[in-house]
């Protein structure tokens, strides 16, 4: 009975049959993930919202009849407890930021393997916010530079450890990489990340980086 309760249910809105099949097969090889709902167009995806909410939604942005960003907005309204992750070919700043503002908590490029995406689904469900390193770099180029010095350290309200975690998020580090560098467990890193989200008023890594630069809590060399 306990094992059934631990299964993560997923909905996938994806039109690429090769990618969809690869992810579905990777999930089928696990005991803790279940692909409950599938759609290949925006309209089909919107129709899924009448059904019981899955725990995770994986959505492409380039759907044949519209934008996956519209799916994200609608899912955020209909399934408020569902964690949403983008998996797409598009890594431009505009779509990244639109997805984050719409409610996505993770953003992966399709150059990742199906096994990696499945692993990051678990990370998302556990409260993390997976983001491809290339996306983090895109955001850093997009965001304005902060002033040279440390008034932001005094005004941010962040602890020294929270600042260390935030700076590594901005450089695209994965949770386990942050944990290794700081000599703590991934669960401890996750706790720091949740505190950062609360203080910054965001729900994703990319949102945290964007807001931290906007508030000048990060400088370009961090």
XYZ file of N, CA and C in Angstrom:
666
model
N 0.818 -1.203 0.000
C 0.000 0.000 0.000
C 0.859 1.264 0.000
N 1.943 1.265 0.816
C 2.810 2.431 0.892
C 3.445 2.759 -0.437
N 3.837 1.712 -1.193
C 4.491 1.955 -2.479
C 3.561 2.660 -3.436
N 2.265 2.282 -3.412
C 1.305 2.914 -4.303
C 1.174 4.393 -3.969
N 1.152 4.729 -2.692
C 1.012 6.111 -2.277
C 2.218 6.947 -2.706
N 3.365 6.308 -2.873
C 4.575 7.034 -3.230
C 4.718 7.278 -4.733
N 3.833 6.722 -5.536
C 3.940 6.889 -6.979
C 3.603 8.326 -7.374
N 4.459 8.915 -8.203
C 4.256 10.277 -8.695
C 3.475 10.195 -10.004
N 2.322 10.838 -10.054
C 1.512 10.828 -11.268
C 1.878 12.016 -12.145
N 1.897 11.783 -13.449
C 2.375 12.793 -14.389
C 1.412 12.943 -15.557
N 1.237 14.177 -16.006
C 0.582 14.472 -17.275
C 1.635 15.037 -18.216
N 1.566 14.659 -19.492
C 2.539 15.142 -20.474
C 1.795 15.705 -21.681
N 2.115 16.956 -22.019
C 1.560 17.602 -23.213
C 2.725 17.837 -24.162
N 2.826 16.995 -25.163
C 4.017 16.934 -26.016
C 3.638 16.387 -27.385
N 4.024 17.097 -28.446
C 3.644 16.644 -29.789
C 4.734 15.834 -30.487
N 5.960 15.883 -30.014
C 7.053 15.145 -30.648
C 6.961 13.665 -30.262
N 6.638 12.777 -31.209
C 6.425 11.371 -30.839
C 7.681 10.684 -30.323
N 8.852 11.059 -30.827
C 10.084 10.420 -30.377
C 10.398 10.804 -28.936
N 10.273 12.085 -28.632
C 10.532 12.535 -27.265
C 9.491 11.957 -26.311
N 8.230 11.990 -26.732
C 7.147 11.481 -25.882
C 7.351 10.006 -25.567
N 7.728 9.249 -26.571
C 7.937 7.814 -26.375
C 9.142 7.547 -25.479
N 10.212 8.308 -25.681
C 11.419 8.111 -24.866
C 11.134 8.380 -23.395
N 10.417 9.457 -23.095
C 10.100 9.780 -21.705
C 9.149 8.744 -21.129
N 8.138 8.342 -21.918
C 7.180 7.346 -21.443
C 7.880 6.023 -21.128
N 8.817 5.616 -21.971
C 9.545 4.372 -21.731
C 10.444 4.478 -20.506
N 11.080 5.633 -20.332
C 11.926 5.832 -19.152
C 11.089 5.790 -17.877
N 9.896 6.338 -17.922
C 9.014 6.300 -16.762
C 8.508 4.892 -16.499
N 8.190 4.166 -17.570
C 7.665 2.807 -17.420
C 8.690 1.878 -16.774
N 9.960 2.225 -16.903
C 11.022 1.398 -16.311
C 11.227 1.686 -14.829
N 10.471 2.640 -14.271
C 10.589 2.977 -12.864
C 9.392 2.441 -12.087
N 9.556 2.394 -10.772
C 8.449 1.931 -9.919
C 7.705 3.092 -9.271
N 8.248 4.317 -9.374
C 7.673 5.425 -8.619
C 7.079 6.518 -9.494
N 7.008 6.294 -10.807
C 6.431 7.283 -11.712
C 5.356 6.639 -12.575
N 4.253 7.358 -12.755
C 3.153 6.836 -13.567
C 2.653 7.927 -14.496
N 2.721 7.666 -15.799
C 2.201 8.601 -16.792
C 0.694 8.416 -16.885
N -0.060 9.312 -16.246
C -1.511 9.145 -16.123
C -2.273 9.788 -17.264
N -1.757 10.911 -17.798
C -2.486 11.674 -18.815
C -1.525 12.102 -19.911
N -1.983 12.034 -21.164
C -1.160 12.455 -22.297
C -1.981 13.278 -23.268
N -1.340 14.256 -23.887
C -1.957 15.045 -24.949
C -0.866 15.453 -25.924
N -1.253 15.661 -27.174
C -0.278 16.040 -28.200
C -0.524 17.435 -28.761
N -1.609 18.098 -28.339
C -1.909 19.455 -28.780
C -2.341 20.287 -27.584
N -2.377 21.590 -27.777
C -2.839 22.479 -26.717
C -4.297 22.194 -26.370
N -5.129 22.035 -27.378
C -6.552 21.795 -27.108
C -6.763 20.490 -26.348
N -6.049 19.448 -26.726
C -6.143 18.192 -25.981
C -5.657 18.384 -24.544
N -4.586 19.152 -24.386
C -4.072 19.407 -23.053
C -5.064 20.152 -22.188
N -5.699 21.171 -22.755
C -6.697 21.926 -21.999
C -7.864 21.036 -21.594
N -8.212 20.076 -22.451
C -9.312 19.154 -22.129
C -8.957 18.262 -20.940
N -7.674 17.989 -20.758
C -7.249 17.157 -19.628
C -7.536 17.817 -18.283
N -7.663 19.141 -18.278
C -7.812 19.865 -17.023
C -9.125 19.549 -16.307
N -10.052 18.934 -17.003
C -11.302 18.518 -16.367
C -11.109 17.265 -15.520
N -9.983 16.589 -15.679
C -9.725 15.360 -14.944
C -8.972 15.657 -13.644
N -8.854 14.614 -12.815
C -8.153 14.767 -11.534
C -6.723 15.217 -11.790
N -6.243 16.093 -10.936
C -4.921 16.680 -11.134
C -3.817 15.663 -10.906
N -2.836 15.602 -11.807
C -1.621 14.831 -11.536
C -0.724 15.634 -10.598
N 0.346 15.035 -10.157
C 1.279 15.753 -9.285
C 2.286 16.597 -10.070
N 2.552 16.185 -11.303
C 3.520 16.897 -12.151
C 2.955 17.012 -13.559
N 3.145 18.166 -14.174
C 2.819 18.370 -15.588
C 4.111 18.669 -16.338
N 4.384 17.894 -17.385
C 5.523 18.124 -18.280
C 4.958 18.653 -19.583
N 5.381 19.848 -19.975
C 4.751 20.490 -21.134
C 5.797 21.070 -22.072
N 5.560 20.874 -23.382
C 6.378 21.497 -24.416
C 5.810 22.879 -24.702
N 6.625 23.785 -25.201
C 6.131 25.118 -25.544
C 5.657 25.203 -26.986
N 6.294 24.444 -27.883
C 5.972 24.544 -29.295
C 4.939 23.516 -29.727
N 3.705 23.710 -29.324
C 2.634 22.791 -29.689
C 2.050 23.183 -31.043
N 1.483 22.233 -31.796
C 1.061 22.532 -33.174
C -0.082 23.535 -33.274
N -0.896 23.681 -32.228
C -2.052 24.575 -32.301
C -1.975 25.728 -31.307
N -0.800 25.976 -30.742
C -0.687 27.083 -29.794
C 0.563 26.959 -28.943
N 0.638 27.803 -27.940
C 1.816 27.841 -27.077
C 1.584 27.055 -25.797
N 2.605 26.309 -25.389
C 2.537 25.618 -24.123
C 2.422 26.561 -22.937
N 2.785 27.836 -23.125
C 2.636 28.816 -22.048
C 1.170 28.975 -21.677
N 0.278 28.903 -22.673
C -1.160 28.953 -22.378
C -1.586 27.735 -21.566
N -0.957 26.589 -21.839
C -1.244 25.384 -21.058
C -0.786 25.565 -19.615
N 0.369 26.179 -19.441
C 0.890 26.409 -18.087
C -0.065 27.301 -17.298
N -0.510 28.389 -17.914
C -1.419 29.309 -17.213
C -2.711 28.595 -16.813
N -3.271 27.844 -17.746
C -4.540 27.166 -17.466
C -4.364 26.095 -16.394
N -3.246 25.360 -16.451
C -2.994 24.310 -15.465
C -2.777 24.896 -14.081
N -2.115 26.057 -14.011
C -1.903 26.699 -12.716
C -3.235 27.041 -12.063
N -4.232 27.418 -12.875
C -5.559 27.730 -12.341
C -6.327 26.466 -11.969
N -6.328 25.481 -12.870
C -7.152 24.285 -12.673
C -6.532 23.281 -11.709
N -5.204 23.194 -11.719
C -4.488 22.225 -10.880
C -3.473 22.978 -10.005
N -3.894 23.760 -9.039
C -2.949 24.606 -8.290
C -1.873 23.842 -7.532
N -2.131 22.592 -7.186
C -1.135 21.813 -6.442
C -0.169 21.071 -7.359
N -0.385 21.147 -8.658
C 0.456 20.428 -9.621
C 1.738 21.220 -9.891
N 2.875 20.544 -9.849
C 4.158 21.166 -10.195
C 4.359 21.081 -11.704
N 4.745 22.186 -12.310
C 4.818 22.266 -13.771
C 6.265 22.416 -14.218
N 6.655 21.582 -15.192
C 8.001 21.673 -15.754
C 7.932 21.737 -17.278
N 8.679 22.661 -17.832
C 8.799 22.793 -19.285
C 9.917 21.877 -19.773
N 9.678 21.203 -20.892
C 10.728 20.491 -21.623
C 10.590 20.910 -23.080
N 11.565 21.625 -23.603
C 11.388 22.271 -24.896
C 12.718 22.441 -25.609
N 12.628 22.806 -26.890
C 13.809 23.163 -27.675
C 14.159 24.637 -27.507
N 13.202 25.420 -27.000
C 13.361 26.870 -26.955
C 14.063 27.304 -25.679
N 15.208 28.008 -25.838
C 15.938 28.483 -24.682
C 16.083 29.987 -24.639
N 15.264 30.718 -25.420
C 15.392 32.175 -25.434
C 14.789 32.776 -24.169
N 15.325 33.940 -23.791
C 14.950 34.562 -22.528
C 13.462 34.866 -22.449
N 12.883 35.333 -23.556
C 11.483 35.744 -23.530
C 10.581 34.579 -23.134
N 10.793 33.430 -23.783
C 9.925 32.290 -23.466
C 10.218 31.720 -22.080
N 11.486 31.751 -21.691
C 11.824 31.284 -20.343
C 11.085 32.111 -19.302
N 11.180 33.435 -19.402
C 10.550 34.304 -18.413
C 9.030 34.215 -18.473
N 8.464 34.113 -19.664
C 7.009 33.966 -19.784
C 6.546 32.679 -19.111
N 7.305 31.613 -19.284
C 6.940 30.336 -18.664
C 6.982 30.424 -17.148
N 8.021 31.064 -16.626
C 8.169 31.211 -15.177
C 7.029 32.052 -14.613
N 6.731 33.161 -15.272
C 5.660 34.028 -14.798
C 4.306 33.331 -14.897
N 4.143 32.440 -15.875
C 2.884 31.709 -16.018
C 2.701 30.661 -14.931
N 3.827 30.192 -14.339
C 3.708 29.226 -13.255
C 4.607 28.018 -13.337
N 5.508 27.955 -14.328
C 6.427 26.820 -14.411
C 7.450 26.892 -13.285
N 7.735 25.743 -12.682
C 8.714 25.675 -11.597
C 10.004 25.002 -12.036
N 10.070 24.536 -13.276
C 11.268 23.922 -13.821
C 11.326 24.172 -15.314
N 12.547 24.190 -15.885
C 12.700 24.472 -17.305
C 13.901 23.693 -17.818
N 13.636 22.671 -18.628
C 14.693 21.825 -19.172
C 14.685 21.893 -20.692
N 15.864 21.881 -21.271
C 15.994 21.768 -22.717
C 15.981 20.302 -23.125
N 15.538 20.054 -24.343
C 15.388 18.677 -24.808
C 16.713 18.019 -25.181
N 17.820 18.715 -24.974
C 19.097 18.030 -25.175
C 19.411 17.104 -24.000
N 18.616 17.197 -22.943
C 18.767 16.274 -21.815
C 18.219 14.904 -22.199
N 18.794 13.856 -21.640
C 18.312 12.510 -21.907
C 16.978 12.275 -21.212
N 16.232 11.288 -21.696
C 14.959 10.938 -21.062
C 15.177 10.518 -19.616
N 16.276 9.800 -19.352
C 16.565 9.370 -17.982
C 16.809 10.572 -17.077
N 17.503 11.584 -17.599
C 17.748 12.790 -16.801
C 16.444 13.529 -16.528
N 15.590 13.614 -17.529
C 14.308 14.301 -17.345
C 13.468 13.582 -16.300
N 13.459 12.249 -16.343
C 12.726 11.480 -15.335
C 13.287 11.750 -13.946
N 14.603 11.809 -13.837
C 15.225 12.112 -12.555
C 14.819 13.499 -12.063
N 14.758 14.468 -12.975
C 14.408 15.826 -12.595
C 12.921 15.959 -12.261
N 12.094 15.061 -12.784
C 10.684 15.033 -12.368
C 10.601 14.740 -10.878
N 11.434 13.814 -10.414
C 11.474 13.516 -8.977
C 11.945 14.738 -8.189
N 12.964 15.419 -8.708
C 13.476 16.613 -8.042
C 12.392 17.673 -7.928
N 11.661 17.888 -9.007
C 10.569 18.861 -9.015
C 9.517 18.493 -7.978
N 9.125 17.229 -7.970
C 8.089 16.770 -7.039
C 8.546 16.906 -5.590
N 9.846 16.773 -5.361
C 10.391 16.869 -4.003
C 10.544 18.313 -3.536
N 10.202 19.265 -4.387
C 10.279 20.663 -3.989
C 11.401 21.438 -4.635
N 12.200 20.764 -5.475
C 13.258 21.456 -6.191
C 12.723 22.170 -7.417
N 13.611 22.796 -8.149
C 13.219 23.534 -9.345
C 14.283 23.345 -10.416
N 14.212 22.232 -11.145
C 15.254 21.924 -12.128
C 15.315 22.965 -13.245
N 16.518 23.338 -13.620
C 16.706 24.273 -14.727
C 17.996 23.909 -15.440
N 17.948 23.838 -16.747
C 19.144 23.512 -17.518
C 20.196 24.604 -17.332
N 21.475 24.226 -17.198
C 22.529 25.240 -17.044
C 22.527 26.280 -18.153
N 22.213 25.867 -19.377
C 22.191 26.830 -20.484
C 21.118 27.888 -20.274
N 20.015 27.508 -19.636
C 18.950 28.467 -19.355
C 19.414 29.452 -18.291
N 20.098 28.947 -17.276
C 20.631 29.847 -16.245
C 21.577 30.868 -16.867
N 22.404 30.420 -17.807
C 23.328 31.357 -18.452
C 22.577 32.389 -19.293
N 21.507 31.937 -19.976
C 20.683 32.875 -20.737
C 20.118 33.950 -19.834
N 19.628 33.554 -18.658
C 19.041 34.508 -17.729
C 20.082 35.492 -17.223
N 21.284 35.002 -16.958
C 22.339 35.883 -16.466
C 22.717 36.935 -17.508
N 22.695 36.567 -18.790
C 22.987 37.555 -19.836
C 21.859 38.556 -19.971
N 20.637 38.101 -19.697
C 19.461 38.947 -19.874
C 19.318 39.953 -18.740
N 19.693 39.543 -17.523
C 19.427 40.359 -16.347
C 20.419 41.505 -16.234
N 19.978 42.646 -15.696
C 20.888 43.793 -15.571
C 21.956 43.549 -14.518
N 23.090 44.193 -14.705
C 24.169 44.082 -13.720
C 23.794 44.825 -12.450
N 24.223 44.254 -11.332
C 23.995 44.904 -10.036
C 25.165 45.828 -9.716
N 25.007 46.744 -8.747
C 26.127 47.584 -8.349
C 27.294 46.772 -7.837
N 28.454 47.398 -7.780
C 29.675 46.667 -7.495
C 29.729 46.114 -6.082
N 29.156 46.756 -5.110
C 29.443 46.349 -3.745
C 28.241 46.013 -2.933
N 28.611 45.671 -1.669
C 27.896 44.920 -0.703
C 26.783 45.513 0.038
N 26.188 46.663 -0.409
C 24.992 47.085 0.312
C 23.910 46.046 0.205
N 23.890 45.305 -0.924
C 22.841 44.296 -1.077
C 22.944 43.218 -0.022
N 24.156 42.902 0.471
C 24.294 41.874 1.485
C 23.613 42.290 2.785
N 23.699 43.600 3.102
C 23.095 44.072 4.328
C 21.587 44.138 4.214
N 21.061 44.479 3.020
C 19.640 44.711 2.864
C 18.863 43.466 2.468
N 19.537 42.417 2.038
C 18.828 41.273 1.467
C 18.067 40.457 2.498
N 18.547 40.431 3.739
C 17.909 39.582 4.733
C 18.278 38.125 4.580
N 19.283 37.819 3.739
C 19.719 36.449 3.538
C 20.847 36.106 4.495
N 20.853 34.860 4.958
C 22.000 34.384 5.727
C 23.173 34.149 4.775
N 24.371 33.992 5.348
C 25.551 33.736 4.521
C 25.370 32.466 3.709
N 24.803 31.422 4.316
C 24.614 30.154 3.604
C 23.560 30.287 2.501
N 22.496 31.046 2.776
C 21.482 31.268 1.738
C 22.081 32.024 0.555
N 22.978 32.965 0.837
C 23.638 33.699 -0.242
C 24.528 32.773 -1.058
N 25.220 31.847 -0.391
C 26.062 30.872 -1.104
C 25.217 29.994 -2.015
N 24.073 29.548 -1.509
C 23.180 28.713 -2.325
C 22.646 29.511 -3.510
N 22.224 30.738 -3.258
C 21.674 31.578 -4.322
C 22.696 31.824 -5.426
N 23.945 32.088 -5.047
C 24.963 32.354 -6.062
C 25.211 31.128 -6.929
N 25.102 29.946 -6.357
C 25.305 28.719 -7.131
C 24.100 28.412 -8.010
N 22.917 28.723 -7.533
C 21.733 28.599 -8.379
C 21.900 29.480 -9.609
N 22.396 30.708 -9.406
C 22.571 31.649 -10.511
C 23.569 31.136 -11.536
N 24.512 30.286 -11.096
C 25.507 29.730 -12.026
C 25.056 28.400 -12.619
N 23.814 27.979 -12.318
C 23.248 26.798 -12.944
C 23.591 25.492 -12.276
N 24.077 25.521 -11.027
C 24.416 24.288 -10.324
C 23.161 23.464 -10.036
N 23.281 22.153 -10.157
C 22.214 21.241 -9.714
C 22.253 21.123 -8.189
N 21.157 20.627 -7.616
C 21.054 20.548 -6.162
C 22.174 19.706 -5.563
N 22.475 18.562 -6.193
C 23.519 17.698 -5.629
C 24.899 18.337 -5.748
N 25.107 19.176 -6.762
C 26.388 19.873 -6.907
C 26.554 20.927 -5.812
N 25.464 21.638 -5.506
C 25.512 22.615 -4.414
C 25.805 21.902 -3.106
N 25.135 20.769 -2.887
C 25.324 20.017 -1.643
C 26.782 19.570 -1.504
N 27.369 19.085 -2.593
C 28.767 18.630 -2.554
C 29.715 19.778 -2.250
N 29.517 20.922 -2.912
C 30.402 22.070 -2.690
C 30.319 22.600 -1.265
N 29.104 22.610 -0.715
C 28.918 23.196 0.611
C 29.068 22.184 1.736
N 29.192 20.898 1.374
C 29.385 19.865 2.377
C 28.160 19.591 3.221
N 26.966 19.703 2.579
C 25.710 19.416 3.279
C 24.910 18.424 2.442
N 23.789 17.966 2.974
C 22.955 17.027 2.246
C 22.079 17.756 1.226
N 21.632 17.060 0.168
C 20.698 17.686 -0.778
C 19.425 18.180 -0.104
N 18.977 17.496 0.936
C 17.758 17.915 1.631
C 17.981 19.242 2.339
N 19.193 19.455 2.854
C 19.503 20.740 3.474
C 19.501 21.844 2.425
N 20.082 21.562 1.269
C 20.061 22.532 0.174
C 18.623 22.857 -0.213
N 17.789 21.837 -0.274
C 16.381 22.046 -0.625
C 15.704 22.982 0.373
N 16.044 22.830 1.655
C 15.484 23.715 2.681
C 15.911 25.160 2.440
N 17.197 25.361 2.126
C 17.671 26.715 1.836
C 16.963 27.286 0.610
N 16.775 26.460 -0.408
C 16.112 26.931 -1.628
C 14.679 27.350 -1.330
N 13.978 26.574 -0.505
C 12.608 26.950 -0.163
C 12.567 28.269 0.603
N 13.537 28.473 1.486
C 13.600 29.751 2.206
C 13.844 30.906 1.239
N 14.722 30.673 0.261
C 14.989 31.707 -0.738
C 13.728 32.036 -1.522
N 12.980 30.998 -1.925
C 11.747 31.237 -2.673
C 10.786 32.096 -1.860
N 10.687 31.793 -0.562
C 9.780 32.556 0.298
C 10.222 34.010 0.398
N 11.510 34.233 0.613
C 12.010 35.596 0.770
C 11.921 36.390 -0.527
N 12.060 35.697 -1.661
C 12.030 36.376 -2.953
C 10.633 36.415 -3.560
N 9.702 35.636 -2.990
C 8.341 35.611 -3.510
C 8.228 34.942 -4.863
N 8.999 33.850 -5.070
C 9.011 33.140 -6.354
C 8.778 31.651 -6.108
N 8.662 30.886 -7.200
C 8.458 29.443 -7.047
C 9.364 28.618 -7.943
N 10.455 29.218 -8.425
C 11.359 28.467 -9.294
C 12.765 29.045 -9.191
N 13.749 28.253 -9.634
C 15.144 28.713 -9.638
C 15.322 29.922 -10.546
N 14.773 29.819 -11.748
C 14.927 30.933 -12.683
C 14.277 32.188 -12.125
N 13.124 32.033 -11.487
C 12.470 33.176 -10.862
C 13.305 33.763 -9.749
N 13.982 32.899 -8.982
C 14.835 33.369 -7.890
C 16.005 34.188 -8.429
N 16.632 33.689 -9.504
C 17.765 34.413 -10.101
C 17.307 35.770 -10.637
N 16.192 35.760 -11.345
C 15.672 36.997 -11.921
C 15.359 38.014 -10.828
N 14.670 37.579 -9.785
C 14.271 38.497 -8.719
C 15.475 38.971 -7.905
N 16.449 38.073 -7.681
C 17.637 38.465 -6.920
C 18.432 39.528 -7.657
N 18.538 39.424 -8.978
C 19.224 40.468 -9.732
C 18.409 41.755 -9.756
N 17.097 41.608 -9.864
C 16.253 42.808 -9.875
C 16.401 43.586 -8.575
N 16.494 42.855 -7.455
C 16.656 43.507 -6.151
C 18.118 43.861 -5.843
N 19.009 43.470 -6.755
C 20.440 43.720 -6.594
C 21.007 42.960 -5.384
N 20.489 41.753 -5.172
C 21.015 40.869 -4.137
C 22.165 40.020 -4.671
N 22.342 40.027 -5.997
C 23.452 39.325 -6.630
C 24.222 40.309 -7.487
N 25.514 40.092 -7.570
C 26.339 40.860 -8.496
C 26.848 39.922 -9.576
N 27.285 40.432 -10.728
C 27.661 39.568 -11.842
C 28.753 38.586 -11.550
N 29.608 38.863 -10.545
C 30.713 37.950 -10.276
C 30.357 36.889 -9.252
N 29.108 36.855 -8.792
C 28.720 35.834 -7.808
C 28.287 34.556 -8.505
